Coordinates of C-alpha atoms in Angstrom, one line a residue:
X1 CA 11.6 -33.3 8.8
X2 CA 7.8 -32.7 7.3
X3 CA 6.7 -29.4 8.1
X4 CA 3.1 -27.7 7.6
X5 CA 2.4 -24.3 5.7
X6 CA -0.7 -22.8 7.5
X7 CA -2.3 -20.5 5.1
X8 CA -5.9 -17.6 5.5
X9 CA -7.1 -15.9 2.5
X10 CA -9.2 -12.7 3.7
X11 CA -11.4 -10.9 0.9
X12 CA -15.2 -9.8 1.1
X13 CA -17.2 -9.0 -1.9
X14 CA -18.2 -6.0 -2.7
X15 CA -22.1 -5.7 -2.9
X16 CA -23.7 -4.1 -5.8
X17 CA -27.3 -2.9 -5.8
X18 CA -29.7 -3.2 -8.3
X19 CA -28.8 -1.0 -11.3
X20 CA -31.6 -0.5 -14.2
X21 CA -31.0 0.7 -17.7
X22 CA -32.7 3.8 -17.2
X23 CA -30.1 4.6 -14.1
X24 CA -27.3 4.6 -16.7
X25 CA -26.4 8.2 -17.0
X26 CA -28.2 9.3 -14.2
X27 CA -26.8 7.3 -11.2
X28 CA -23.0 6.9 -10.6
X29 CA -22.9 5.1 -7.3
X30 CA -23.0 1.6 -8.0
X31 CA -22.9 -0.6 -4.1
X32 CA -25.2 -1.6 -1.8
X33 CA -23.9 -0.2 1.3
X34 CA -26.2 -1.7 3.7
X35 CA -25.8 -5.4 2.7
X36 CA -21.6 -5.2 2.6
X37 CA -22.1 -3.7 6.1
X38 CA -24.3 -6.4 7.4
X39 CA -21.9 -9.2 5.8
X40 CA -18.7 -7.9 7.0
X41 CA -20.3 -7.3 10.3
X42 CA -21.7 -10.6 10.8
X43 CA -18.6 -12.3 8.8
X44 CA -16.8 -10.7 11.1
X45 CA -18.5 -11.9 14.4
X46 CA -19.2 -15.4 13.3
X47 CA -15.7 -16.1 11.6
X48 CA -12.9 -13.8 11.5
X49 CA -12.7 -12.1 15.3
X50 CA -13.2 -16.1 17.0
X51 CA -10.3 -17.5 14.6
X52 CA -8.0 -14.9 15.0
X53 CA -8.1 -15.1 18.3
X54 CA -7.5 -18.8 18.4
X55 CA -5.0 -18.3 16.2
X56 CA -3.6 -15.9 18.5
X57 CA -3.8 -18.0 21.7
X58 CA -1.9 -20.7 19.6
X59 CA 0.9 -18.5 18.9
X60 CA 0.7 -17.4 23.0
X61 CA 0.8 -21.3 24.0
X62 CA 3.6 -22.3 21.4
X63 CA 5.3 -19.6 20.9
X64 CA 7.7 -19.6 17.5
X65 CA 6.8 -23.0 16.9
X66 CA 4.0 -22.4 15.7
X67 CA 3.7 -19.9 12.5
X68 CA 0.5 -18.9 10.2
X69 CA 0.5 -16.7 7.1
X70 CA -2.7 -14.7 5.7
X71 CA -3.1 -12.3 2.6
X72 CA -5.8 -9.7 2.6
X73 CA -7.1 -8.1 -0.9
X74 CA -7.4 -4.3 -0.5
X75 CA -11.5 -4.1 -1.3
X76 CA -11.9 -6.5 1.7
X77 CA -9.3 -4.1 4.2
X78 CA -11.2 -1.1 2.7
X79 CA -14.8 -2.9 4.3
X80 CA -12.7 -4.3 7.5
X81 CA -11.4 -0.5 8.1
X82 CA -15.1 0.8 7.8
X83 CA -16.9 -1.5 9.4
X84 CA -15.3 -4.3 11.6
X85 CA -11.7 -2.3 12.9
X86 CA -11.6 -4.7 15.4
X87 CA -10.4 -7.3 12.8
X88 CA -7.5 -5.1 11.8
X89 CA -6.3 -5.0 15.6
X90 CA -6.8 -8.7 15.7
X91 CA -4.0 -9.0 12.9
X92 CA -1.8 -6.2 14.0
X93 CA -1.6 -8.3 17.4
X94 CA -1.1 -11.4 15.4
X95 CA 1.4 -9.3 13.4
X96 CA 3.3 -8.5 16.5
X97 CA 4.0 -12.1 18.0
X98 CA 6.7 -12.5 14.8
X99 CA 4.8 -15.7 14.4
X100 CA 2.5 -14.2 10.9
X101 CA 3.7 -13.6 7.3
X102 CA 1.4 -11.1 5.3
X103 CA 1.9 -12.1 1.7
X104 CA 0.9 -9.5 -1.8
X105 CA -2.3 -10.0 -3.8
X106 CA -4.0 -8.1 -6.4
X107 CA -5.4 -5.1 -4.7
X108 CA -9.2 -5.8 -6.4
X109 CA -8.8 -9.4 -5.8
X110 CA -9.9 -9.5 -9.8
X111 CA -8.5 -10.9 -13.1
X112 CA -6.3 -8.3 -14.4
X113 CA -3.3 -11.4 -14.5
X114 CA -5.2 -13.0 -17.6
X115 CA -6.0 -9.4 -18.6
X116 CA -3.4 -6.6 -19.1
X117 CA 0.0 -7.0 -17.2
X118 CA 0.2 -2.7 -17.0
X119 CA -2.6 -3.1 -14.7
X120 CA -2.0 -6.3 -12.7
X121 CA 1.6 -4.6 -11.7
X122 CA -0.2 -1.4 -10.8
X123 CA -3.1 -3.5 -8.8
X124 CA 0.6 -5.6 -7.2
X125 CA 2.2 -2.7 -6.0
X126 CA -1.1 -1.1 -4.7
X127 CA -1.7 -4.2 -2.3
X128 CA 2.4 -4.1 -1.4
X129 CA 2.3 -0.7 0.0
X130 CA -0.9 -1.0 2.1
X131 CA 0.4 -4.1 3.3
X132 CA 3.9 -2.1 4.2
X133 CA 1.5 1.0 5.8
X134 CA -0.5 -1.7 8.0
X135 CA 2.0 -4.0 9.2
X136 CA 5.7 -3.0 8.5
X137 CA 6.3 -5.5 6.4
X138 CA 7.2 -5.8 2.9
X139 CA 6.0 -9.2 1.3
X140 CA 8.4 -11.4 -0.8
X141 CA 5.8 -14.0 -1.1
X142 CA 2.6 -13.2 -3.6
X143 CA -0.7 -14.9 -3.7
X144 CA -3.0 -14.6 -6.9
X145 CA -6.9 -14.4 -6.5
X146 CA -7.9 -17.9 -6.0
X147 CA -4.2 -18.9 -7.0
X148 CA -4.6 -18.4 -10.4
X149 CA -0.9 -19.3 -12.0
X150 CA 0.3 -20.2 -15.4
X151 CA 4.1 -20.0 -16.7
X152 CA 3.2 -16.5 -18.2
X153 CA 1.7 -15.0 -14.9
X154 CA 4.5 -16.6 -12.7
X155 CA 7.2 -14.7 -15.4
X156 CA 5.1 -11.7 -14.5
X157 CA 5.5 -12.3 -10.6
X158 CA 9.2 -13.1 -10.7
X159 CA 10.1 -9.7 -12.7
X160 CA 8.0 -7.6 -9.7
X161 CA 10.8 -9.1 -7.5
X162 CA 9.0 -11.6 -5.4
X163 CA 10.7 -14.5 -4.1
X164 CA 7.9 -17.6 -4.4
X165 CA 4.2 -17.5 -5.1
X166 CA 1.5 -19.9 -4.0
X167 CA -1.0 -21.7 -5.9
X168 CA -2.8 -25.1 -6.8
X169 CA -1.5 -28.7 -6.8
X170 CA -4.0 -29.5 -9.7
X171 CA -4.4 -33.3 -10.6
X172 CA -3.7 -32.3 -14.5
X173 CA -1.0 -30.0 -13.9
X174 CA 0.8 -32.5 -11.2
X175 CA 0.1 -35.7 -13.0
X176 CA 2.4 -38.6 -11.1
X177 CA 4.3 -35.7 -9.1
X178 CA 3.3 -34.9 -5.6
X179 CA 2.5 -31.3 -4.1
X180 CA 4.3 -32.0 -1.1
X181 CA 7.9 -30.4 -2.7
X182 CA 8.7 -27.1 -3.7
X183 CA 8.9 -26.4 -6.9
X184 CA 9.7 -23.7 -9.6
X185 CA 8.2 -21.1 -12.6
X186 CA 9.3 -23.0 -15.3
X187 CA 10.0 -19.3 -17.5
X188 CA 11.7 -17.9 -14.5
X189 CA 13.3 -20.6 -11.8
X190 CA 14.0 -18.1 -9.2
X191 CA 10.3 -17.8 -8.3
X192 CA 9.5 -20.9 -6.4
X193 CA 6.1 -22.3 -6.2
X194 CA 4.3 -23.5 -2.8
X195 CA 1.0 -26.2 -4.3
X196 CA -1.7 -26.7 -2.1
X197 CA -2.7 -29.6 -1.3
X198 CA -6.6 -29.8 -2.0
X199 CA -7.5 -32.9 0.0
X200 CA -5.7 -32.0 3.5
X201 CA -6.9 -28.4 2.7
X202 CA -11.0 -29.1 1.7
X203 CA -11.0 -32.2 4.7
X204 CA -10.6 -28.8 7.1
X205 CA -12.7 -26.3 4.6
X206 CA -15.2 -28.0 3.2
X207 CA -15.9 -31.6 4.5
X208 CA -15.0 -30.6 8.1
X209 CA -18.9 -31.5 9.3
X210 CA -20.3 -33.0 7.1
X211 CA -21.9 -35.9 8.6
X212 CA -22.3 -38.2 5.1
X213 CA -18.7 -38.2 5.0
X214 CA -16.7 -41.4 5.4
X215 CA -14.2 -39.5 7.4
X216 CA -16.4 -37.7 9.9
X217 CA -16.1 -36.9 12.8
X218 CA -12.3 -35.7 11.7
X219 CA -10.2 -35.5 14.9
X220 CA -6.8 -33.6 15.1
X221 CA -4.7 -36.9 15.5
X222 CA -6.2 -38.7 12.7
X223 CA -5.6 -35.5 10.6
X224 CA -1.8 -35.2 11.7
X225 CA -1.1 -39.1 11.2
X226 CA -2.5 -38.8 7.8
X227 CA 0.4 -36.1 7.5
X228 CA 3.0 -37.9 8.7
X229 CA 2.2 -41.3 6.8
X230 CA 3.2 -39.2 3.7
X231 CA 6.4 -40.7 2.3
X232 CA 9.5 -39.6 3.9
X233 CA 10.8 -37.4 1.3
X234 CA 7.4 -35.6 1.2
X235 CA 8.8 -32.7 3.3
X236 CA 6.3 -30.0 2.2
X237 CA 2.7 -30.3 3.6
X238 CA 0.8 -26.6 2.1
X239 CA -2.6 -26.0 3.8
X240 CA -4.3 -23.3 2.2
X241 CA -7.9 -22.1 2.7
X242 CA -10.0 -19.3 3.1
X243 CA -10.4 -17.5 6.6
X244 CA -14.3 -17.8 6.5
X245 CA -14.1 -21.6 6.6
X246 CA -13.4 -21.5 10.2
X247 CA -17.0 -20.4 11.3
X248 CA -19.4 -19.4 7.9
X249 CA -18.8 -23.1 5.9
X250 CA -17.9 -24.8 8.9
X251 CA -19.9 -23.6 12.0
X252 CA -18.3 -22.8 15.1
X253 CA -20.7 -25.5 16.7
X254 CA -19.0 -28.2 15.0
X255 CA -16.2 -27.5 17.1
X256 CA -14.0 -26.5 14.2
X257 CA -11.5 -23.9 16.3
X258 CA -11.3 -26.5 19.0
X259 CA -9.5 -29.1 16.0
X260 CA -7.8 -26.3 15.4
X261 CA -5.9 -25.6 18.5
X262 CA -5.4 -29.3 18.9
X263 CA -3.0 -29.4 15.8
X264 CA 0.1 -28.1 16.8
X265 CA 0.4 -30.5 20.1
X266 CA 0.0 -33.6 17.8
X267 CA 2.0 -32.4 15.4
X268 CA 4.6 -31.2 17.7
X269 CA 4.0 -35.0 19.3
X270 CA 5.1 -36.4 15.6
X271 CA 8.2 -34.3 15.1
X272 CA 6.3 -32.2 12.7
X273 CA 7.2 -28.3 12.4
X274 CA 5.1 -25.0 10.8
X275 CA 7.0 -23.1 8.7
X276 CA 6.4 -19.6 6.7
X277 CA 5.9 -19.3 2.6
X278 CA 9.2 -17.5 3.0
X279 CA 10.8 -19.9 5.2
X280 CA 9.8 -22.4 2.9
X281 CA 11.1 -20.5 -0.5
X282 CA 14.5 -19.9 1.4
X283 CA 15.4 -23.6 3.2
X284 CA 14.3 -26.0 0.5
X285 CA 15.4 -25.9 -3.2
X286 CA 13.7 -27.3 -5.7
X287 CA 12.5 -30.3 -7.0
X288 CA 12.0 -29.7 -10.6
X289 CA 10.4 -26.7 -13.1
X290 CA 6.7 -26.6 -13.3
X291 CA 4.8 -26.4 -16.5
X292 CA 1.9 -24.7 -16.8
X293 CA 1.2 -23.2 -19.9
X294 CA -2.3 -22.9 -19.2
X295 CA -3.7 -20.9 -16.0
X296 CA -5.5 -22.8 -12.9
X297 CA -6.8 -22.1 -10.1
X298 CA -7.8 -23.8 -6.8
X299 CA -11.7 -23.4 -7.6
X300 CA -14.2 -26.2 -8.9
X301 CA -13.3 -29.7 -10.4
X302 CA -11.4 -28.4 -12.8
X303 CA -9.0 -26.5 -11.2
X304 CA -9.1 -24.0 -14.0
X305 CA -10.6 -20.3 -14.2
X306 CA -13.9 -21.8 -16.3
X307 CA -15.6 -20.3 -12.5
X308 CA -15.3 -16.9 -14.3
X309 CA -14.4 -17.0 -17.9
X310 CA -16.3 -20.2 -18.8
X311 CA -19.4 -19.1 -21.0
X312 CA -20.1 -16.1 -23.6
X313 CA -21.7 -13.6 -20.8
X314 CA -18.8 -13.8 -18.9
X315 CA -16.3 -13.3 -21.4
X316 CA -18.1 -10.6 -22.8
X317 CA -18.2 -9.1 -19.5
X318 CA -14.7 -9.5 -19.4
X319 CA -13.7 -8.1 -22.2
X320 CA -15.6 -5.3 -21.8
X321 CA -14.2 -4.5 -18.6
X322 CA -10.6 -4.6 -19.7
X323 CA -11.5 -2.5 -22.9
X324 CA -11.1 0.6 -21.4
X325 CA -7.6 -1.1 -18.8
X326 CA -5.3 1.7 -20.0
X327 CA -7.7 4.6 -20.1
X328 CA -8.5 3.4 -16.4
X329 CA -4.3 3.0 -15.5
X330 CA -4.0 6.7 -16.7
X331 CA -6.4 8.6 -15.1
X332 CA -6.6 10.7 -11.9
X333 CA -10.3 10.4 -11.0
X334 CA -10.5 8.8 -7.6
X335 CA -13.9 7.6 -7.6
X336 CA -13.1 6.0 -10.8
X337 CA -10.4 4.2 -9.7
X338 CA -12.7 2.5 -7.0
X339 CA -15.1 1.6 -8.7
X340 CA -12.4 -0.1 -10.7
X341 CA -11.0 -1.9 -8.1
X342 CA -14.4 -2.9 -7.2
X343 CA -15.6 -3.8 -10.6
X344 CA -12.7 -6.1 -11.4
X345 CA -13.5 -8.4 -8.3
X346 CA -13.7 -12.2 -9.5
X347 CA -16.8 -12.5 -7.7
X348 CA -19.0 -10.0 -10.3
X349 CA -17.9 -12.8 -13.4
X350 CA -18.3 -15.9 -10.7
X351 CA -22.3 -14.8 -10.2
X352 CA -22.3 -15.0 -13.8
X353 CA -21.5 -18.7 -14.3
X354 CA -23.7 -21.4 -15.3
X355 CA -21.6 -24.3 -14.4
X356 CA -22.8 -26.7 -11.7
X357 CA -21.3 -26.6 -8.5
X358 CA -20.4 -28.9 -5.8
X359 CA -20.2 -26.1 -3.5
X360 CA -23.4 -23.7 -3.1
X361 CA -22.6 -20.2 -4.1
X362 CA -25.4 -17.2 -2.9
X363 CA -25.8 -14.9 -5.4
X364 CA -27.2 -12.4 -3.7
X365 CA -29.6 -10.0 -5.3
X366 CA -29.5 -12.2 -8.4
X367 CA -32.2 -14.3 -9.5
X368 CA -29.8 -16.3 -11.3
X369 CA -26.3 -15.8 -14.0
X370 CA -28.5 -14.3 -16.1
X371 CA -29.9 -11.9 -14.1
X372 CA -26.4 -11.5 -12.9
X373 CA -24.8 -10.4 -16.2
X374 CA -27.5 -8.0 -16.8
X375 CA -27.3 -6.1 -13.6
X376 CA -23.4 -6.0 -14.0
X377 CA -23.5 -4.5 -18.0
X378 CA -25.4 -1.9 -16.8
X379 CA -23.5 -0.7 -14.0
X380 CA -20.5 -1.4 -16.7
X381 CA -22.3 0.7 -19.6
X382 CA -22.3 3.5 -17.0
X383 CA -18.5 3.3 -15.7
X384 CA -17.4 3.1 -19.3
X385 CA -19.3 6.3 -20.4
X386 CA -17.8 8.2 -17.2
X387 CA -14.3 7.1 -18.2
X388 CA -14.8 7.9 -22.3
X389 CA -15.5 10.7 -21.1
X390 CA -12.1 11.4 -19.7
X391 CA -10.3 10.0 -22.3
X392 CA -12.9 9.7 -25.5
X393 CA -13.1 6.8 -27.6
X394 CA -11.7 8.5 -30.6
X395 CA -8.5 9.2 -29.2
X396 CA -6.3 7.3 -31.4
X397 CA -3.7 4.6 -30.3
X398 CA -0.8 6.6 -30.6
X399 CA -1.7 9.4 -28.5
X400 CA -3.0 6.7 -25.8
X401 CA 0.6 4.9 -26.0
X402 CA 2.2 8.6 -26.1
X403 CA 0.3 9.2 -22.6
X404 CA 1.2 5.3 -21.1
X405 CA 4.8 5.8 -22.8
X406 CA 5.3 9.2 -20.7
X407 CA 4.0 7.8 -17.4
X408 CA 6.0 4.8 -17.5
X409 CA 9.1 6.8 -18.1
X410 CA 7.7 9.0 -15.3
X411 CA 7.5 6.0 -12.8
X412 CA 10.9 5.2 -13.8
X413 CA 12.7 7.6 -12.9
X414 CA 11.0 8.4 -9.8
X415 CA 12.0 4.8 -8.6
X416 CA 15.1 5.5 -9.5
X417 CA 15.5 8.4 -7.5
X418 CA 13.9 6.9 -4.9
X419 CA 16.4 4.3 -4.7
X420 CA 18.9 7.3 -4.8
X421 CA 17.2 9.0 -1.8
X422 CA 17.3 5.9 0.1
X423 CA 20.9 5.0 -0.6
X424 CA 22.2 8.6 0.4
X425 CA 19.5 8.2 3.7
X426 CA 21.8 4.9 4.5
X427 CA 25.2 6.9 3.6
X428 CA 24.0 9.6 6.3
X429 CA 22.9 7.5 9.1
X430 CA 26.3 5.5 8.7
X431 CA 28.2 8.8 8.7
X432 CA 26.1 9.9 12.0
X433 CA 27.0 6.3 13.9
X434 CA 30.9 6.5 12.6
X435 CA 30.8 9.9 14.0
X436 CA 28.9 9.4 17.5
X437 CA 27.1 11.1 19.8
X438 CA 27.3 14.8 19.4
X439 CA 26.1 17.9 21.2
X440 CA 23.1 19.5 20.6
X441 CA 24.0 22.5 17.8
X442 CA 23.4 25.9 19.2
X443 CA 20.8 27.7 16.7
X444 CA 23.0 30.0 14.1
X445 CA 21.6 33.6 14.2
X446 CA 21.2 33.5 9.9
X447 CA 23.8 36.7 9.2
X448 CA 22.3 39.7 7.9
X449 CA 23.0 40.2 4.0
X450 CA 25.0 43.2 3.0
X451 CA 25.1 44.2 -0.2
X452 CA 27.7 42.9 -2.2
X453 CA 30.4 45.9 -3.8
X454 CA 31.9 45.8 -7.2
X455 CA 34.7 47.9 -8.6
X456 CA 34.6 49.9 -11.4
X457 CA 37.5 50.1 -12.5
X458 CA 39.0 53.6 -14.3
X459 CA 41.9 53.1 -16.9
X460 CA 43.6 55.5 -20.1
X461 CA 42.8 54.8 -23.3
X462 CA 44.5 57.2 -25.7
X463 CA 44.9 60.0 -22.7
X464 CA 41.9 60.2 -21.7
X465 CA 40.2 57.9 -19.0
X466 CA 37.1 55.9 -19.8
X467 CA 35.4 53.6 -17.3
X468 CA 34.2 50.0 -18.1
X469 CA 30.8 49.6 -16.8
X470 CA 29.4 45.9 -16.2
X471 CA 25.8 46.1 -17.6
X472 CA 23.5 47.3 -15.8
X473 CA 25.6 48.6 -13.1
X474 CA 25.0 52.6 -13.8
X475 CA 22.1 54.4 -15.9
X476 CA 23.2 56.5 -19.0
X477 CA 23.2 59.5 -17.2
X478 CA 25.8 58.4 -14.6
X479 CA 28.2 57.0 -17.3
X480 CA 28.0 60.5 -19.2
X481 CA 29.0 62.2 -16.0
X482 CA 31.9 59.5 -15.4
X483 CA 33.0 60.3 -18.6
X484 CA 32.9 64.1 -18.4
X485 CA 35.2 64.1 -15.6
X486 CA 37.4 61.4 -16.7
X487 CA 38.0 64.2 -19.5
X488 CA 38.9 66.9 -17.2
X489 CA 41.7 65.1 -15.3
X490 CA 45.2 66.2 -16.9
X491 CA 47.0 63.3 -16.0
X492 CA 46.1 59.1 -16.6
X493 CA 44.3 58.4 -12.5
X494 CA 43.5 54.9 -11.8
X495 CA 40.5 55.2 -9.0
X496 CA 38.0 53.2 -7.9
X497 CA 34.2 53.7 -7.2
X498 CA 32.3 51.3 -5.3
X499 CA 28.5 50.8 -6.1
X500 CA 25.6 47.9 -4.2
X501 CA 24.6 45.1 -6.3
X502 CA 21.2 45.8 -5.3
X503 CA 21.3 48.3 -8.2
X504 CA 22.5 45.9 -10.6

């Protein structure tokens, strides 16, 4: 039986205003806060609020037969929570139908994977807990910005613990094979891989009304017959595509949420099911090991990541960036850690490129990748200077790794213990339910403390009676006087003398 994996990407770029050489130094806040307010804001109202609640009304209509998944980088929550909150709630409802799986990005939506592996964990695990705070749920499924994979990244991925990952059925990583099986990280088989499939997923995304193509208008029938015309043993059917499609590429006037809607009811007409990533990893093995020992991505012709690293201004960029990765990791400062998260977004390096494109791409403030590149070194110049000074540029590598070295170890053992706390949490809560109900405990009054009396004991030595003294228990003066009437006593006494603790 074929089944469709329905999948939303949700990330808004971070802004940044014009920043001259002579700022560097001077000026320390890098974002143009009116423009990401009036893009979320009208991203928001023109895309995101009208799809998610068509989404929702499908999930009302169908109930569990119909299922959806969505990841969310943390710089695009951090603008929803700002300035559009009603998107949030929009998910949370989603969220509560059962119907939605949340799956893990990087936190900064960036490139730390081809990077530095300390800080793409860090920017994993970020992202994993936010998700956990916002909607109970701990992903098993992870999602790379714009499904970057290779062998290397999916080893990466498997050794955080997640269960499959998601990314692109490129033509030259594919070959003969079809995306429409699930398949596996060829360094680590237990991560299974979910590979889009580009031409159902742009026919919705991209081509959806365009009027010069061969296939418009696109109606949901024709769509799901193309889906079930797949061979038989074609089970796996992964539609992936950003959230903005549905209303910013493809206007709301060209009746896009309408096609939408209709899906489910003709693919529920041709015995087809929606499944979950998750439900995906966990009822279908594998078809083979995938090789890709070089990464791609779901962007351009290519399929590669020549979108951001693909000319000298962007690689220097890069590097530059990533230079100072482990200072960054190791500090406290929590305005430099955003404007790390914000720096690293793909979308600063994607401005830069001079490739053609099939797709427009606004650039914003930028005249061009040029213009771009030098906007972005500045602000750079000026991030880096803040953070040497932190941690300065002569600090040699050993006393860097020394620092990194502790705070692994640190992490470590706090997971560890956390792991401890939880078990002995579990142990309690099975002891309270083997044990029952009981009554409420009266308050104990806490006893008063009374001082605690120690013996001295008296004893003859050679006639005449000395006292053994624990330290501290009598001054000098005392023990003389003990001992002065010890001497008088004709006969060997045994006594004892009591004296408080509190004196001790």
């Amino acid at each position: 039986m074929k089944t469709i994996c329905l999948y939303f990407e949700i990330h808004q770029i971070i802004h940044l205003k014009r920043y001259r050489f002579f700022d560097i130094g001077r000026d320390h806040y890098y974002y143009d806060d009116y423009e990401n307010e009036r893009s979320i804001t009208d991203i928001a109202e023109r895309s995101y609020i009208p799809a998610l609640d068509t989404l929702l009304a499908m999930t009302k209509e169908y109930g569990k037969y119909f299922k959806v998944a969505f990841s969310l980088s943390g710089v695009g929550l951090e603008q929803l929570e700002m300035y559009a909150p009603a998107v949030i709630e929009k998910l949370q409802e989603l969220n509560a139908t059962g119907c939605v799986e949340f799956l893990a990005e990087p936190y900064s939506h960036g490139l730390s994977s081809l990077a530095n592996e300390e800080s793409f964990k860090e920017d994993v695990k970020r992202m994993q807990k936010k998700i956990k705070e916002m909607f109970g749920k701990e992903p098993k499924v992870f999602r790379n910005s714009s499904l970057i994979y290779s062998d290397e990244i999916g080893a990466q991925v498997a050794a955080m613990g997640f269960k499959g990952m998601l990314t692109e059925g490129a033509k030259h990583v594919l070959g003969w094979k079809s995306p429409h099986y699930l398949y596996s990280c060829s360094l680590n088989p237990n991560l299974k891989l979910l590979l889009r499939d580009y031409t159902l997923s742009d026919d919705i995304s991209l081509r959806f009304n365009n009027s010069a193509w061969d296939e418009y208008p696109l109606f949901a029938d024709v769509y799901v017959d193309k889906i079930a015309k797949l061979p038989e043993e074609e089970q796996i059917v992964n539609i992936f595509m950003e959230l903005s499609a549905l209303g910013i590429y493809q206007p709301l006037s060209s009746n896009i949420l309408e096609f939408l809607k209709a899906i489910p009811a003709c693919a529920k007409a041709k015995n087809i099911t929606f499944s979950t990533p998750s439900e995906i990893v966990k009822n279908y093995k594998s078809a083979a090991n995938l090789d890709v020992p070089y990464p791609m991505s779901w962007t351009d012709e290519e399929r590669d990541v020549s979108s951001w690293l693909g000319n000298v201004m962007q690689r220097e960029a890069f590097n530059k960036l990533y230079s100072v990765a482990d200072r960054v990791r190791i500090c406290t400062d929590l305005r430099i850690k955003q404007d790390w998260d914000y720096l690293q977004a793909s979308n600063n390096f994607r401005f830069m490129t001079t490739k053609p494109m099939s797709v427009g791409m606004n650039r914003g403030i930028y005249d061009g990748p040029y213009d771009a590149f030098t906007n972005y070194m500045n602000i750079l110049g000026d991030f880096i200077s803040r953070v040497n000074s932190l941690y300065p540029v002569d600090m040699d590598n050993e006393e860097l790794n020394s620092l990194l070295t502790t705070i692994k170890n640190q992490d470590e053992e706090l997971a560890l213990k956390q792991k401890e706390v939880t078990r002995l949490q579990a142990k309690v809560k099975k002891l309270e339910t083997a044990s029952g109900p009981k009554a409420k405990a009266t308050p104990k009054k806490t006893p008063v403390k009374k001082p605690v009396v120690k013996a001295v004991v008296v004893e003859q030595i050679d006639a005449v009676e000395v006292k053994k003294f624990e330290p501290g228990v009598l001054a000098a003066p005392a023990m003389k006087t003990a001992v002065a009437k010890a001497g008088a006593l004709k006969k060997p006494v045994s006594r004892k003398k009591s004296v408080p603790e509190e004196n001790a």
